[in-house]
Amino acid sequence: VYDISMDETISNIDKIIKGIKNNLPNCEIYVESIYPVNHDIRRNNAGNRENSDIKEINEKLEDYCEDNDITYIDMYDLLKDDDDNLKEEYTKDGLHLSDKGYEVVTKEIKQIIS
């Protein structure tokens, strides 16, 4: 995501979705937001990812989904703490979700797709 521009990121997602629609025209598509990161975790793997950039991409992604009649799932707000970081209880390295984080995501997805 961070080696290319935000617009390129959305363009690449668009290409993937168009490919899916071409090959599976009757499938329903769901797009999740990008998850927040947490640079305060001791064993941090978040690299140069910044939540301000992630939020901006998510806004563009949500607009894209709205314009293309695709279900957008906002996991960012579900996973963030009061400081706009990935909650410590949902990660061990500031980037990847822990089992508890995946439980939250799985519960949300089940509610949306059922």
CSV table of N, CA and C in Angstrom, one decimal:
chain,number,residue,atom,x,y,z
A,1,VAL,N,0.8,-1.2,0.0
A,1,VAL,CA,0.0,0.0,0.0
A,1,VAL,C,0.9,1.3,0.0
A,2,TYR,N,2.0,1.3,0.7
A,2,TYR,CA,2.7,2.5,0.9
A,2,TYR,C,3.8,2.7,-0.1
A,3,ASP,N,4.0,1.8,-1.0
A,3,ASP,CA,5.0,2.0,-2.1
A,3,ASP,C,4.3,2.7,-3.3
A,4,ILE,N,3.0,2.7,-3.3
A,4,ILE,CA,2.2,3.3,-4.3
A,4,ILE,C,1.2,4.4,-3.7
A,5,SER,N,0.7,5.2,-4.6
A,5,SER,CA,-0.2,6.3,-4.1
A,5,SER,C,-1.5,5.7,-3.7
A,6,MET,N,-2.3,6.5,-2.9
A,6,MET,CA,-3.6,6.1,-2.5
A,6,MET,C,-4.5,5.9,-3.7
A,7,ASP,N,-4.4,6.7,-4.7
A,7,ASP,CA,-5.2,6.6,-5.9
A,7,ASP,C,-4.9,5.3,-6.6
A,8,GLU,N,-3.6,4.9,-6.6
A,8,GLU,CA,-3.2,3.6,-7.3
A,8,GLU,C,-3.7,2.5,-6.5
A,9,THR,N,-3.8,2.6,-5.2
A,9,THR,CA,-4.3,1.6,-4.3
A,9,THR,C,-5.8,1.3,-4.7
A,10,ILE,N,-6.6,2.4,-4.8
A,10,ILE,CA,-8.0,2.3,-5.1
A,10,ILE,C,-8.1,1.7,-6.5
A,11,SER,N,-7.3,2.2,-7.4
A,11,SER,CA,-7.3,1.7,-8.8
A,11,SER,C,-7.0,0.2,-8.9
A,12,ASN,N,-6.1,-0.3,-8.1
A,12,ASN,CA,-5.8,-1.7,-8.0
A,12,ASN,C,-6.9,-2.5,-7.5
A,13,ILE,N,-7.6,-2.0,-6.4
A,13,ILE,CA,-8.8,-2.7,-5.9
A,13,ILE,C,-9.9,-2.7,-6.9
A,14,ASP,N,-10.0,-1.6,-7.7
A,14,ASP,CA,-11.0,-1.6,-8.7
A,14,ASP,C,-10.8,-2.7,-9.8
A,15,LYS,N,-9.5,-2.8,-10.2
A,15,LYS,CA,-9.2,-3.9,-11.1
A,15,LYS,C,-9.5,-5.3,-10.6
A,16,ILE,N,-9.2,-5.5,-9.3
A,16,ILE,CA,-9.5,-6.8,-8.7
A,16,ILE,C,-11.0,-7.0,-8.7
A,17,ILE,N,-11.8,-6.0,-8.3
A,17,ILE,CA,-13.2,-6.2,-8.2
A,17,ILE,C,-13.8,-6.4,-9.6
A,18,LYS,N,-13.4,-5.7,-10.6
A,18,LYS,CA,-13.9,-5.8,-12.0
A,18,LYS,C,-13.5,-7.2,-12.5
A,19,GLY,N,-12.4,-7.8,-12.1
A,19,GLY,CA,-12.0,-9.1,-12.5
A,19,GLY,C,-13.0,-10.1,-11.9
A,20,ILE,N,-13.3,-9.9,-10.6
A,20,ILE,CA,-14.2,-10.8,-9.9
A,20,ILE,C,-15.6,-10.8,-10.6
A,21,LYS,N,-16.1,-9.5,-10.8
A,21,LYS,CA,-17.4,-9.4,-11.4
A,21,LYS,C,-17.5,-10.0,-12.8
A,22,ASN,N,-16.4,-9.9,-13.6
A,22,ASN,CA,-16.3,-10.5,-14.9
A,22,ASN,C,-16.4,-12.0,-14.9
A,23,ASN,N,-15.7,-12.6,-13.9
A,23,ASN,CA,-15.6,-14.1,-13.8
A,23,ASN,C,-16.8,-14.7,-13.0
A,24,LEU,N,-17.3,-13.9,-12.0
A,24,LEU,CA,-18.4,-14.3,-11.2
A,24,LEU,C,-19.5,-13.3,-11.1
A,25,PRO,N,-20.2,-13.0,-12.2
A,25,PRO,CA,-21.1,-11.9,-12.2
A,25,PRO,C,-22.2,-11.9,-11.2
A,26,ASN,N,-22.5,-13.0,-10.6
A,26,ASN,CA,-23.6,-13.1,-9.6
A,26,ASN,C,-23.2,-13.1,-8.2
A,27,CYS,N,-21.9,-12.9,-8.0
A,27,CYS,CA,-21.4,-13.0,-6.6
A,27,CYS,C,-21.6,-11.6,-5.9
A,28,GLU,N,-21.8,-11.6,-4.6
A,28,GLU,CA,-21.9,-10.4,-3.8
A,28,GLU,C,-20.5,-10.1,-3.3
A,29,ILE,N,-20.1,-8.9,-3.4
A,29,ILE,CA,-18.8,-8.5,-3.0
A,29,ILE,C,-18.8,-7.6,-1.7
A,30,TYR,N,-18.0,-7.9,-0.8
A,30,TYR,CA,-17.8,-7.2,0.5
A,30,TYR,C,-16.4,-6.7,0.5
A,31,VAL,N,-16.2,-5.5,0.9
A,31,VAL,CA,-14.8,-4.9,1.0
A,31,VAL,C,-14.6,-4.4,2.4
A,32,GLU,N,-13.6,-4.9,3.1
A,32,GLU,CA,-13.2,-4.4,4.4
A,32,GLU,C,-12.3,-3.2,4.3
A,33,SER,N,-12.5,-2.3,5.3
A,33,SER,CA,-11.5,-1.2,5.5
A,33,SER,C,-10.1,-1.8,5.8
A,34,ILE,N,-9.1,-1.0,5.6
A,34,ILE,CA,-7.8,-1.3,6.1
A,34,ILE,C,-7.8,-1.1,7.6
A,35,TYR,N,-7.2,-2.0,8.4
A,35,TYR,CA,-7.1,-2.0,9.8
A,35,TYR,C,-6.1,-0.9,10.3
A,36,PRO,N,-6.4,-0.3,11.5
A,36,PRO,CA,-5.4,0.6,12.0
A,36,PRO,C,-4.2,-0.1,12.5
A,37,VAL,N,-3.1,0.6,12.7
A,37,VAL,CA,-1.9,0.1,13.3
A,37,VAL,C,-1.6,0.7,14.6
A,38,ASN,N,-0.6,0.2,15.3
A,38,ASN,CA,-0.2,0.7,16.6
A,38,ASN,C,1.3,0.7,16.7
A,39,HIS,N,1.9,1.9,16.7
A,39,HIS,CA,3.3,2.0,16.8
A,39,HIS,C,3.8,2.0,18.2
A,40,ASP,N,2.9,1.9,19.2
A,40,ASP,CA,3.3,1.9,20.6
A,40,ASP,C,3.6,0.5,21.1
A,41,ILE,N,3.4,-0.5,20.3
A,41,ILE,CA,3.6,-1.8,20.7
A,41,ILE,C,5.1,-2.1,20.8
A,42,ARG,N,5.6,-2.8,21.8
A,42,ARG,CA,7.0,-3.0,22.0
A,42,ARG,C,7.7,-3.7,20.7
A,43,ARG,N,7.1,-4.7,20.2
A,43,ARG,CA,7.6,-5.4,19.0
A,43,ARG,C,6.9,-4.9,17.8
A,44,ASN,N,7.1,-3.7,17.5
A,44,ASN,CA,6.3,-3.1,16.4
A,44,ASN,C,6.7,-3.5,15.0
A,45,ASN,N,5.7,-3.9,14.2
A,45,ASN,CA,5.9,-4.3,12.8
A,45,ASN,C,5.2,-3.4,11.9
A,46,ALA,N,4.7,-2.3,12.4
A,46,ALA,CA,3.8,-1.4,11.5
A,46,ALA,C,4.6,-0.6,10.5
A,47,GLY,N,5.9,-0.6,10.6
A,47,GLY,CA,6.7,0.1,9.6
A,47,GLY,C,6.4,1.5,9.4
A,48,ASN,N,6.3,2.0,8.2
A,48,ASN,CA,6.0,3.4,7.9
A,48,ASN,C,4.5,3.6,7.7
A,49,ARG,N,3.7,2.7,8.0
A,49,ARG,CA,2.2,2.8,7.9
A,49,ARG,C,1.7,3.8,8.9
A,50,GLU,N,0.9,4.7,8.5
A,50,GLU,CA,0.4,5.8,9.4
A,50,GLU,C,-1.2,5.7,9.4
A,51,ASN,N,-1.8,5.8,10.6
A,51,ASN,CA,-3.2,5.7,10.6
A,51,ASN,C,-3.9,6.9,9.9
A,52,SER,N,-3.3,8.0,9.8
A,52,SER,CA,-3.9,9.1,9.0
A,52,SER,C,-4.0,8.7,7.6
A,53,ASP,N,-3.0,8.1,7.0
A,53,ASP,CA,-3.0,7.6,5.6
A,53,ASP,C,-4.0,6.5,5.5
A,54,ILE,N,-4.0,5.6,6.4
A,54,ILE,CA,-5.0,4.5,6.3
A,54,ILE,C,-6.4,5.0,6.4
A,55,LYS,N,-6.7,6.0,7.2
A,55,LYS,CA,-8.1,6.6,7.2
A,55,LYS,C,-8.4,7.2,5.9
A,56,GLU,N,-7.5,7.9,5.3
A,56,GLU,CA,-7.7,8.6,4.0
A,56,GLU,C,-8.0,7.5,2.9
A,57,ILE,N,-7.2,6.5,2.9
A,57,ILE,CA,-7.5,5.4,1.9
A,57,ILE,C,-8.9,4.8,2.2
A,58,ASN,N,-9.2,4.6,3.5
A,58,ASN,CA,-10.5,4.0,3.8
A,58,ASN,C,-11.6,4.9,3.4
A,59,GLU,N,-11.5,6.2,3.5
A,59,GLU,CA,-12.5,7.1,3.0
A,59,GLU,C,-12.7,7.0,1.5
A,60,LYS,N,-11.6,6.9,0.8
A,60,LYS,CA,-11.7,6.7,-0.7
A,60,LYS,C,-12.3,5.3,-1.0
A,61,LEU,N,-11.9,4.3,-0.3
A,61,LEU,CA,-12.5,3.0,-0.5
A,61,LEU,C,-14.0,2.9,-0.2
A,62,GLU,N,-14.4,3.6,0.8
A,62,GLU,CA,-15.8,3.6,1.2
A,62,GLU,C,-16.6,4.4,0.1
A,63,ASP,N,-16.1,5.5,-0.4
A,63,ASP,CA,-16.7,6.2,-1.5
A,63,ASP,C,-16.8,5.3,-2.8
A,64,TYR,N,-15.7,4.6,-3.1
A,64,TYR,CA,-15.7,3.7,-4.2
A,64,TYR,C,-16.8,2.7,-4.1
A,65,CYS,N,-16.9,2.1,-2.9
A,65,CYS,CA,-17.9,1.0,-2.7
A,65,CYS,C,-19.3,1.6,-2.8
A,66,GLU,N,-19.5,2.8,-2.3
A,66,GLU,CA,-20.8,3.4,-2.4
A,66,GLU,C,-21.2,3.7,-3.9
A,67,ASP,N,-20.2,4.2,-4.6
A,67,ASP,CA,-20.4,4.5,-6.1
A,67,ASP,C,-20.6,3.2,-6.9
A,68,ASN,N,-20.2,2.1,-6.4
A,68,ASN,CA,-20.2,0.8,-7.2
A,68,ASN,C,-21.2,-0.2,-6.6
A,69,ASP,N,-22.0,0.2,-5.6
A,69,ASP,CA,-23.0,-0.7,-5.0
A,69,ASP,C,-22.3,-1.9,-4.4
A,70,ILE,N,-21.3,-1.7,-3.7
A,70,ILE,CA,-20.5,-2.8,-3.0
A,70,ILE,C,-20.6,-2.5,-1.5
A,71,THR,N,-20.8,-3.6,-0.7
A,71,THR,CA,-20.9,-3.5,0.7
A,71,THR,C,-19.5,-3.2,1.3
A,72,TYR,N,-19.4,-2.1,2.0
A,72,TYR,CA,-18.1,-1.7,2.7
A,72,TYR,C,-18.3,-2.0,4.1
A,73,ILE,N,-17.3,-2.6,4.7
A,73,ILE,CA,-17.3,-3.0,6.1
A,73,ILE,C,-16.2,-2.2,6.8
A,74,ASP,N,-16.6,-1.4,7.7
A,74,ASP,CA,-15.7,-0.5,8.5
A,74,ASP,C,-15.1,-1.2,9.7
A,75,MET,N,-14.0,-1.9,9.5
A,75,MET,CA,-13.4,-2.6,10.6
A,75,MET,C,-12.4,-1.6,11.4
A,76,TYR,N,-12.0,-0.5,10.7
A,76,TYR,CA,-11.1,0.4,11.3
A,76,TYR,C,-11.6,0.9,12.7
A,77,ASP,N,-12.9,1.5,12.6
A,77,ASP,CA,-13.5,2.0,13.8
A,77,ASP,C,-13.7,1.0,14.9
A,78,LEU,N,-14.0,-0.2,14.5
A,78,LEU,CA,-14.2,-1.3,15.4
A,78,LEU,C,-13.0,-1.8,16.1
A,79,LEU,N,-11.8,-1.6,15.5
A,79,LEU,CA,-10.6,-2.1,16.0
A,79,LEU,C,-9.7,-1.0,16.7
A,80,LYS,N,-10.1,0.2,16.6
A,80,LYS,CA,-9.2,1.3,17.1
A,80,LYS,C,-9.5,1.6,18.6
A,81,ASP,N,-8.5,2.2,19.2
A,81,ASP,CA,-8.7,2.6,20.6
A,81,ASP,C,-9.0,4.1,20.6
A,82,ASP,N,-9.0,4.7,21.8
A,82,ASP,CA,-9.4,6.1,21.9
A,82,ASP,C,-8.3,7.1,21.2
A,83,ASP,N,-7.1,6.6,21.0
A,83,ASP,CA,-6.1,7.4,20.4
A,83,ASP,C,-6.0,7.1,18.9
A,84,ASP,N,-6.9,6.4,18.4
A,84,ASP,CA,-7.0,6.1,16.9
A,84,ASP,C,-5.9,5.0,16.5
A,85,ASN,N,-5.4,4.2,17.5
A,85,ASN,CA,-4.5,3.2,17.2
A,85,ASN,C,-5.2,1.8,17.3
A,86,LEU,N,-4.6,0.8,16.6
A,86,LEU,CA,-5.1,-0.6,16.8
A,86,LEU,C,-5.0,-0.9,18.3
A,87,LYS,N,-6.1,-1.4,18.9
A,87,LYS,CA,-6.1,-1.7,20.3
A,87,LYS,C,-5.1,-2.7,20.6
A,88,GLU,N,-4.3,-2.5,21.7
A,88,GLU,CA,-3.3,-3.4,22.1
A,88,GLU,C,-3.8,-4.8,22.3
A,89,GLU,N,-5.0,-5.0,22.8
A,89,GLU,CA,-5.6,-6.3,23.0
A,89,GLU,C,-5.8,-7.1,21.7
A,90,TYR,N,-5.8,-6.4,20.6
A,90,TYR,CA,-6.1,-7.0,19.3
A,90,TYR,C,-4.8,-7.3,18.5
A,91,THR,N,-3.6,-7.0,19.0
A,91,THR,CA,-2.4,-7.2,18.3
A,91,THR,C,-1.3,-7.6,19.2
A,92,LYS,N,-0.2,-8.2,18.7
A,92,LYS,CA,1.0,-8.5,19.4
A,92,LYS,C,2.1,-7.7,18.9
A,93,ASP,N,2.0,-7.2,17.6
A,93,ASP,CA,3.1,-6.5,17.0
A,93,ASP,C,2.7,-5.2,16.4
A,94,GLY,N,1.5,-4.7,16.6
A,94,GLY,CA,1.1,-3.4,16.1
A,94,GLY,C,0.6,-3.4,14.7
A,95,LEU,N,0.7,-4.5,14.0
A,95,LEU,CA,0.2,-4.6,12.6
A,95,LEU,C,-0.7,-5.8,12.4
A,96,HIS,N,-0.4,-6.9,12.8
A,96,HIS,CA,-1.2,-8.1,12.6
A,96,HIS,C,-2.1,-8.3,13.8
A,97,LEU,N,-3.3,-8.9,13.5
A,97,LEU,CA,-4.3,-9.1,14.5
A,97,LEU,C,-3.9,-10.4,15.3
A,98,SER,N,-4.3,-10.3,16.6
A,98,SER,CA,-4.1,-11.4,17.5
A,98,SER,C,-5.4,-12.3,17.3
A,99,ASP,N,-5.5,-13.4,18.0
A,99,ASP,CA,-6.7,-14.2,18.0
A,99,ASP,C,-7.9,-13.4,18.5
A,100,LYS,N,-7.7,-12.6,19.5
A,100,LYS,CA,-8.8,-11.8,20.0
A,100,LYS,C,-9.3,-10.8,18.9
A,101,GLY,N,-8.3,-10.2,18.2
A,101,GLY,CA,-8.7,-9.3,17.1
A,101,GLY,C,-9.5,-10.0,16.0
A,102,TYR,N,-9.0,-11.2,15.6
A,102,TYR,CA,-9.7,-11.9,14.6
A,102,TYR,C,-11.1,-12.4,15.1
A,103,GLU,N,-11.3,-12.6,16.4
A,103,GLU,CA,-12.6,-12.9,16.9
A,103,GLU,C,-13.6,-11.7,16.7
A,104,VAL,N,-13.1,-10.5,16.9
A,104,VAL,CA,-13.9,-9.3,16.7
A,104,VAL,C,-14.3,-9.2,15.2
A,105,VAL,N,-13.3,-9.3,14.3
A,105,VAL,CA,-13.5,-9.2,12.9
A,105,VAL,C,-14.5,-10.3,12.4
A,106,THR,N,-14.3,-11.5,12.9
A,106,THR,CA,-15.2,-12.6,12.5
A,106,THR,C,-16.6,-12.4,12.9
A,107,LYS,N,-16.8,-11.9,14.2
A,107,LYS,CA,-18.1,-11.7,14.7
A,107,LYS,C,-18.8,-10.6,13.8
A,108,GLU,N,-18.1,-9.6,13.5
A,108,GLU,CA,-18.7,-8.5,12.6
A,108,GLU,C,-19.1,-9.0,11.3
A,109,ILE,N,-18.2,-9.8,10.6
A,109,ILE,CA,-18.5,-10.3,9.3
A,109,ILE,C,-19.7,-11.2,9.3
A,110,LYS,N,-19.8,-12.1,10.3
A,110,LYS,CA,-20.9,-13.0,10.5
A,110,LYS,C,-22.2,-12.2,10.6
A,111,GLN,N,-22.2,-11.1,11.3
A,111,GLN,CA,-23.4,-10.3,11.4
A,111,GLN,C,-23.8,-9.7,10.1
A,112,ILE,N,-22.9,-9.3,9.3
A,112,ILE,CA,-23.2,-8.6,8.0
A,112,ILE,C,-23.6,-9.6,7.0
A,113,ILE,N,-23.0,-10.8,6.9
A,113,ILE,CA,-23.3,-11.7,5.7
A,113,ILE,C,-24.4,-12.7,6.0
A,114,SER,N,-24.9,-12.7,7.3
A,114,SER,CA,-25.9,-13.7,7.6
A,114,SER,C,-27.3,-13.1,7.4
